[in-house]
Coordinates of C-alpha atoms in Angstrom, one line a residue:
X1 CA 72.4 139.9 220.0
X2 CA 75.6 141.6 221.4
X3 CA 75.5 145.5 220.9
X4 CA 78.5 147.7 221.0
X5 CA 78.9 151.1 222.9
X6 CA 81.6 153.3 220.8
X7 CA 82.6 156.4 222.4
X8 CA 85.4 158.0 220.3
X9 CA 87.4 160.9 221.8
X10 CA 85.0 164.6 221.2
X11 CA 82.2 162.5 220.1
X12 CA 79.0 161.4 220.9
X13 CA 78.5 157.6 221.8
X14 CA 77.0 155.6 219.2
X15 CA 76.6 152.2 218.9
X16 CA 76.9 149.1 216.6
X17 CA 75.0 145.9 216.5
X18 CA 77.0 142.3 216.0
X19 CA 74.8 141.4 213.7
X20 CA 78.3 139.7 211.5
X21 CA 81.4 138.1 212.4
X22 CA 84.2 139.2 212.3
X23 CA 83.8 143.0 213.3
X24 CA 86.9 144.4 212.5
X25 CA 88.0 147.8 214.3
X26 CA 90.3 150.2 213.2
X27 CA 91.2 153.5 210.8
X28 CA 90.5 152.0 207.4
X29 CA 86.9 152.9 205.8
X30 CA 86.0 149.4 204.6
X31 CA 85.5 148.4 208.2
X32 CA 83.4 147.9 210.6
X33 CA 83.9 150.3 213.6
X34 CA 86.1 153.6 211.8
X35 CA 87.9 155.0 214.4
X36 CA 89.5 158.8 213.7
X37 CA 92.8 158.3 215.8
X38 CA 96.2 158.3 214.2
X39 CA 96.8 156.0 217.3
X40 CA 94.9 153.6 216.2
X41 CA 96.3 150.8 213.4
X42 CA 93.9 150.6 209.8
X43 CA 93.1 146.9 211.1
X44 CA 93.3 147.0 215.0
X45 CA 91.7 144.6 216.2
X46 CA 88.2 142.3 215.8
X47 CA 85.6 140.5 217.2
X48 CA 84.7 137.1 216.4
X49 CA 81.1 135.3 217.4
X50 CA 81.4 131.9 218.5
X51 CA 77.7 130.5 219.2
X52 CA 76.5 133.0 221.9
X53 CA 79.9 133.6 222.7
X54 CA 82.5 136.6 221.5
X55 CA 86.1 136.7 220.8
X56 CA 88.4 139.5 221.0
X57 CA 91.7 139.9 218.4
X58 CA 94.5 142.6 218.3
X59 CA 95.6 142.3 214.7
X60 CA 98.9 143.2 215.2
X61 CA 98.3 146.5 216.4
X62 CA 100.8 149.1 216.4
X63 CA 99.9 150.9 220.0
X64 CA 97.9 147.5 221.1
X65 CA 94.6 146.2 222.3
X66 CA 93.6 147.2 225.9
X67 CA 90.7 144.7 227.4
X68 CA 89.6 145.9 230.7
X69 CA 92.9 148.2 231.0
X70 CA 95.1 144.7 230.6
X71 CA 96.7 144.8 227.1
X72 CA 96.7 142.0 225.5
X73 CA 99.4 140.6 223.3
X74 CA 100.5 141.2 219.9
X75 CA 98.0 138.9 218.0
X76 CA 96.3 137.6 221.0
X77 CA 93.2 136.8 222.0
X78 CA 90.5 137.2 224.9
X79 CA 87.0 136.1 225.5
X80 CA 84.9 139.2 225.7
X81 CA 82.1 139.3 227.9
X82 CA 78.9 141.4 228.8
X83 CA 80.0 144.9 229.7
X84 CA 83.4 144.3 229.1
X85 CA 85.1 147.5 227.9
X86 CA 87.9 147.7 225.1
X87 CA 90.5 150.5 224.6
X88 CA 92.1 150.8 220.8
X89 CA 94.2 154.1 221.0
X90 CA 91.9 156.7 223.0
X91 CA 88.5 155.2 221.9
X92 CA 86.4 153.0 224.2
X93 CA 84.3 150.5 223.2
X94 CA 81.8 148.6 226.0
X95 CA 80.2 145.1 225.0
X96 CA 76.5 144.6 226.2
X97 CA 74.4 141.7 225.5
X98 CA 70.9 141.1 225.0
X99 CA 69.1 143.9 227.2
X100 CA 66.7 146.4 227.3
X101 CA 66.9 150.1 225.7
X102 CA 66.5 151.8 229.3
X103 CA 69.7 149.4 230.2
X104 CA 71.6 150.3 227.0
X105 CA 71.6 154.3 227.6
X106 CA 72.8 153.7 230.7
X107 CA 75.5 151.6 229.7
X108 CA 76.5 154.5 227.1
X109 CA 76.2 157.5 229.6
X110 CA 79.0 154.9 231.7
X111 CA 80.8 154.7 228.2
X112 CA 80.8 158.2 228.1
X113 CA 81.0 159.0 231.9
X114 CA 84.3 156.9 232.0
X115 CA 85.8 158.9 228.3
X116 CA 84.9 161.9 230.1
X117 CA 88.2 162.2 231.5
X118 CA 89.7 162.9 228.2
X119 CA 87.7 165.8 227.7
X120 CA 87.4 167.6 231.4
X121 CA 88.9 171.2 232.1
X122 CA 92.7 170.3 234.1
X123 CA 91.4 171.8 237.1
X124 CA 88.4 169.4 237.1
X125 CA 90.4 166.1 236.5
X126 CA 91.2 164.0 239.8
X127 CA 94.0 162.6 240.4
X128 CA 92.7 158.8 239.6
X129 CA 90.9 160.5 236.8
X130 CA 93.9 161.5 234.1
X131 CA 93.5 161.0 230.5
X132 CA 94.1 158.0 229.4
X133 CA 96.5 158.1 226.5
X134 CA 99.1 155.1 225.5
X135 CA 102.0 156.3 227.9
X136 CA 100.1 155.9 230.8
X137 CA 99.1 152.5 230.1
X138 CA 102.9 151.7 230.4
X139 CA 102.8 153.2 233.7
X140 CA 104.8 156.5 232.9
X141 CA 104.3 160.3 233.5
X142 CA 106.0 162.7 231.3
X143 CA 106.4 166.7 232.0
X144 CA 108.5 169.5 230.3
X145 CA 110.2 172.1 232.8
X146 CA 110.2 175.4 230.3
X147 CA 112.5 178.1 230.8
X148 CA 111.0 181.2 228.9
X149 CA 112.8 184.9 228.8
X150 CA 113.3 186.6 232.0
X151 CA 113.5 183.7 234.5
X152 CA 110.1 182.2 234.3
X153 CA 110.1 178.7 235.0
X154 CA 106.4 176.4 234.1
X155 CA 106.1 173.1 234.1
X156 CA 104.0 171.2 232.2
X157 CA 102.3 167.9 232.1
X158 CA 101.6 165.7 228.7
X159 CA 98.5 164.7 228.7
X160 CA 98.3 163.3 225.0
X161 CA 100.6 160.7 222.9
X162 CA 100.8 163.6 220.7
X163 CA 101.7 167.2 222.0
X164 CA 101.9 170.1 219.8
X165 CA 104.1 173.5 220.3
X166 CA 104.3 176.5 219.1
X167 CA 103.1 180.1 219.2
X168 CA 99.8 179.0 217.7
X169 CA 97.0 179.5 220.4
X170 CA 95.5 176.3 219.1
X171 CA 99.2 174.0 220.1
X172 CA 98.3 171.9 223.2
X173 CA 101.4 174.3 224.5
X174 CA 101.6 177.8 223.6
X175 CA 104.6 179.4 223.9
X176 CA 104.3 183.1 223.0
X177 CA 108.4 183.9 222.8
X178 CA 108.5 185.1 219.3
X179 CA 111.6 183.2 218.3
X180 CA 109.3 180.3 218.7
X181 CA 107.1 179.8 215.2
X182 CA 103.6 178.9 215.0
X183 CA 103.6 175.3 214.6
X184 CA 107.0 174.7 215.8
X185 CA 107.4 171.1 216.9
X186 CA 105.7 168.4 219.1
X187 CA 106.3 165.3 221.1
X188 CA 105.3 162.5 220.3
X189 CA 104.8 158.7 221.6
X190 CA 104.0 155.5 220.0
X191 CA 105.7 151.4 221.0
X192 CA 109.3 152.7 220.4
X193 CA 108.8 155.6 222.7
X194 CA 108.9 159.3 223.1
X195 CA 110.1 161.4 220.4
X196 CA 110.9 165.0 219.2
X197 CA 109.5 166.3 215.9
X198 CA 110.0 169.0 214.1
X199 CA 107.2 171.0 212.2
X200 CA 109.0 173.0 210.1
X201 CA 110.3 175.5 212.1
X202 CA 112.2 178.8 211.0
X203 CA 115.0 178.7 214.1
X204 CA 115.1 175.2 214.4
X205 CA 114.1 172.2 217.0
X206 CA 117.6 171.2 219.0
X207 CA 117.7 168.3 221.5
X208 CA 120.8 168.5 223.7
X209 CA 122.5 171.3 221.3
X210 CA 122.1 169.0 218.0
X211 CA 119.2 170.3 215.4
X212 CA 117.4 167.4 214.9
X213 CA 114.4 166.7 212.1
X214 CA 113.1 163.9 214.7
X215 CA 114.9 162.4 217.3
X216 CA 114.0 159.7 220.3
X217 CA 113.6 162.1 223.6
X218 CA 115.2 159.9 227.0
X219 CA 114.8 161.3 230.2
X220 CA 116.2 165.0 231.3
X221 CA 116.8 165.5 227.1
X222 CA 117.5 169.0 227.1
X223 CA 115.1 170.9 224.2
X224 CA 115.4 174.1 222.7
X225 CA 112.8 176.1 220.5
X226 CA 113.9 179.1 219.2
X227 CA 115.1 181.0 222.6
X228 CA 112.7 178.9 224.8
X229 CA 114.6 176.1 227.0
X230 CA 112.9 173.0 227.8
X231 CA 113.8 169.8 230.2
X232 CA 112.0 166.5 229.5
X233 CA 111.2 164.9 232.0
X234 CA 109.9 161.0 232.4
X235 CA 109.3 159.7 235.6
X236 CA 107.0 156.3 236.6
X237 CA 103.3 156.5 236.8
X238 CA 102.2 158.3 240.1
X239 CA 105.5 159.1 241.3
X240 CA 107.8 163.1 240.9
X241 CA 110.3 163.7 239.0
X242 CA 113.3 164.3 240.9
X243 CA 113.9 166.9 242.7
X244 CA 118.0 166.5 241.8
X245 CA 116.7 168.3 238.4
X246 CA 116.3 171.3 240.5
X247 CA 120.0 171.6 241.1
X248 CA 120.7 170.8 237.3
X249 CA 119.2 173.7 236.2
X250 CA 120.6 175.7 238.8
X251 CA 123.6 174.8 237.6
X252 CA 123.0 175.6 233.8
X253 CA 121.4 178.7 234.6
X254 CA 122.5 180.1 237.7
X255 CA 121.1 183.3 236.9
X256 CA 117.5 182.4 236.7
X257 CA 118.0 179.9 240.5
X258 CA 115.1 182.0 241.7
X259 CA 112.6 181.0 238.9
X260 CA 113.7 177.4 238.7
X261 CA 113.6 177.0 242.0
X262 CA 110.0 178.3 242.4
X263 CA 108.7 176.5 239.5
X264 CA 109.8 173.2 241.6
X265 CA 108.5 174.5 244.3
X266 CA 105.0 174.4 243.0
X267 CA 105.4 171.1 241.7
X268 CA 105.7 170.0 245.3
X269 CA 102.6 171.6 246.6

């Protein structure tokens, strides 16, 4: 009998005997393995048994079906194998066949050993351990240079397909300017790409000087919240944003040269 290992995002592992076929995976109660994750399609994906063999199915999947961090394709299909491990938006999901109890909890603590990326403190994380969120399977990075009052430049990496701003102190990125409102927008990526949302907002969510309600973000879009300026900034998997940015800026705001140019300066060390 197969036995699968679900670790969801902030939860314990648990796990799921294949005691039918199919197993369907996704958001929608009626099924088999419920996943909480808005990146993750009502029916996802499922396994099928074949004899003592199993199957693996995206079901035409929204974000897609990750087997052993290869992706398969839209309404493809892949044997799945002992120990295998599946990826539907930021759940994993390890196969394991036939084995003892001792053998199983170790199997989860991996489960949960190789999730645990999602949930470490920023200064814990390793380089080869980011989070894994669907952005990063398509090889990209993604950052925001912010340009608050008085010069102060940050910089900021995404480290979620969803990435919520505002004043709140529970946003992903607080911005404490109060021309910036509580929940004031986020960013936001799914198969079409990055995007700019607005939550509402009492001064408005502009992407290069146009208010916008929701709008596709391209590389070096220029964001504004409230009084707060922001650069996006895309750049391939493992690689810096340009440096040429620096001098962009500059050129904007050529009274705040000395902030920008720190805050690139620390991006380099």
């Amino acid at each position: 009998m197969g036995i699968l290992i679900i670790k969801e995002l902030g939860k314990e592992p648990r796990e799921l005997p294949l005691t039918r076929s199919p197993v369907i995976i996704g958001r929608d109660p009626q099924g088999d393995v419920v996943l909480e994750d808005l990146g993750v399609s009502r029916n996802h994906a499922r396994i099928l048994r074949e004899g003592d063999s199993f199957l693996l199915e995206d079901l035409g999947s929204r974000n897609g079906t990750v087997l052993n961090r290869r992706k398969l394709p839209k309404n493809g299909n892949s044997p799945l194998r002992a120990g295998d491990v599946v990826q539907v938006g930021r759940s994993l999901i390890r196969l394991v066949l036939k084995i003892s109890r001792k053998i199983t909890t170790g199997l989860r603590r991996a489960v949960e050993g190789a999730s645990s990326m999602l949930e470490a403190p920023p200064g814990e994380v390793r380089e080869r351990e980011k989070p894994l969120c669907l952005f990063r399977l398509e090889k990209l990075e993604a950052s925001i240079l912010i340009l608050e009052k008085e010069g102060v430049t940050t910089r900021r990496c995404l480290e979620s397909d969803r990435v919520r701003i505002g004043r709140n102190p529970g946003s992903d990125i607080v911005l404490q300017d109060p021309s910036v409102s509580e929940d004031h927008a986020e960013i936001v990526f799914n198969r079409e790409g990055f995007h700019l949302v607005d939550r509402g907002s009492d001064q408005g969510t502009y992407l290069d000087g146009v208010t916008v309600r929701i709008a596709r973000l391209a590389h070096r879009g220029f964001i504004r919240l409230g009084k707060v300026k922001i650069l996006f900034i895309l750049s391939p998997g493992g690689q810096e944003a340009s440096f040429g940015l620096r001098d962009h800026l500059v050129s904007l705001y050529p009274d705040k040269s000395q902030g920008i140019q720190d805050a690139f300066r620390e991006c380099r060390e």
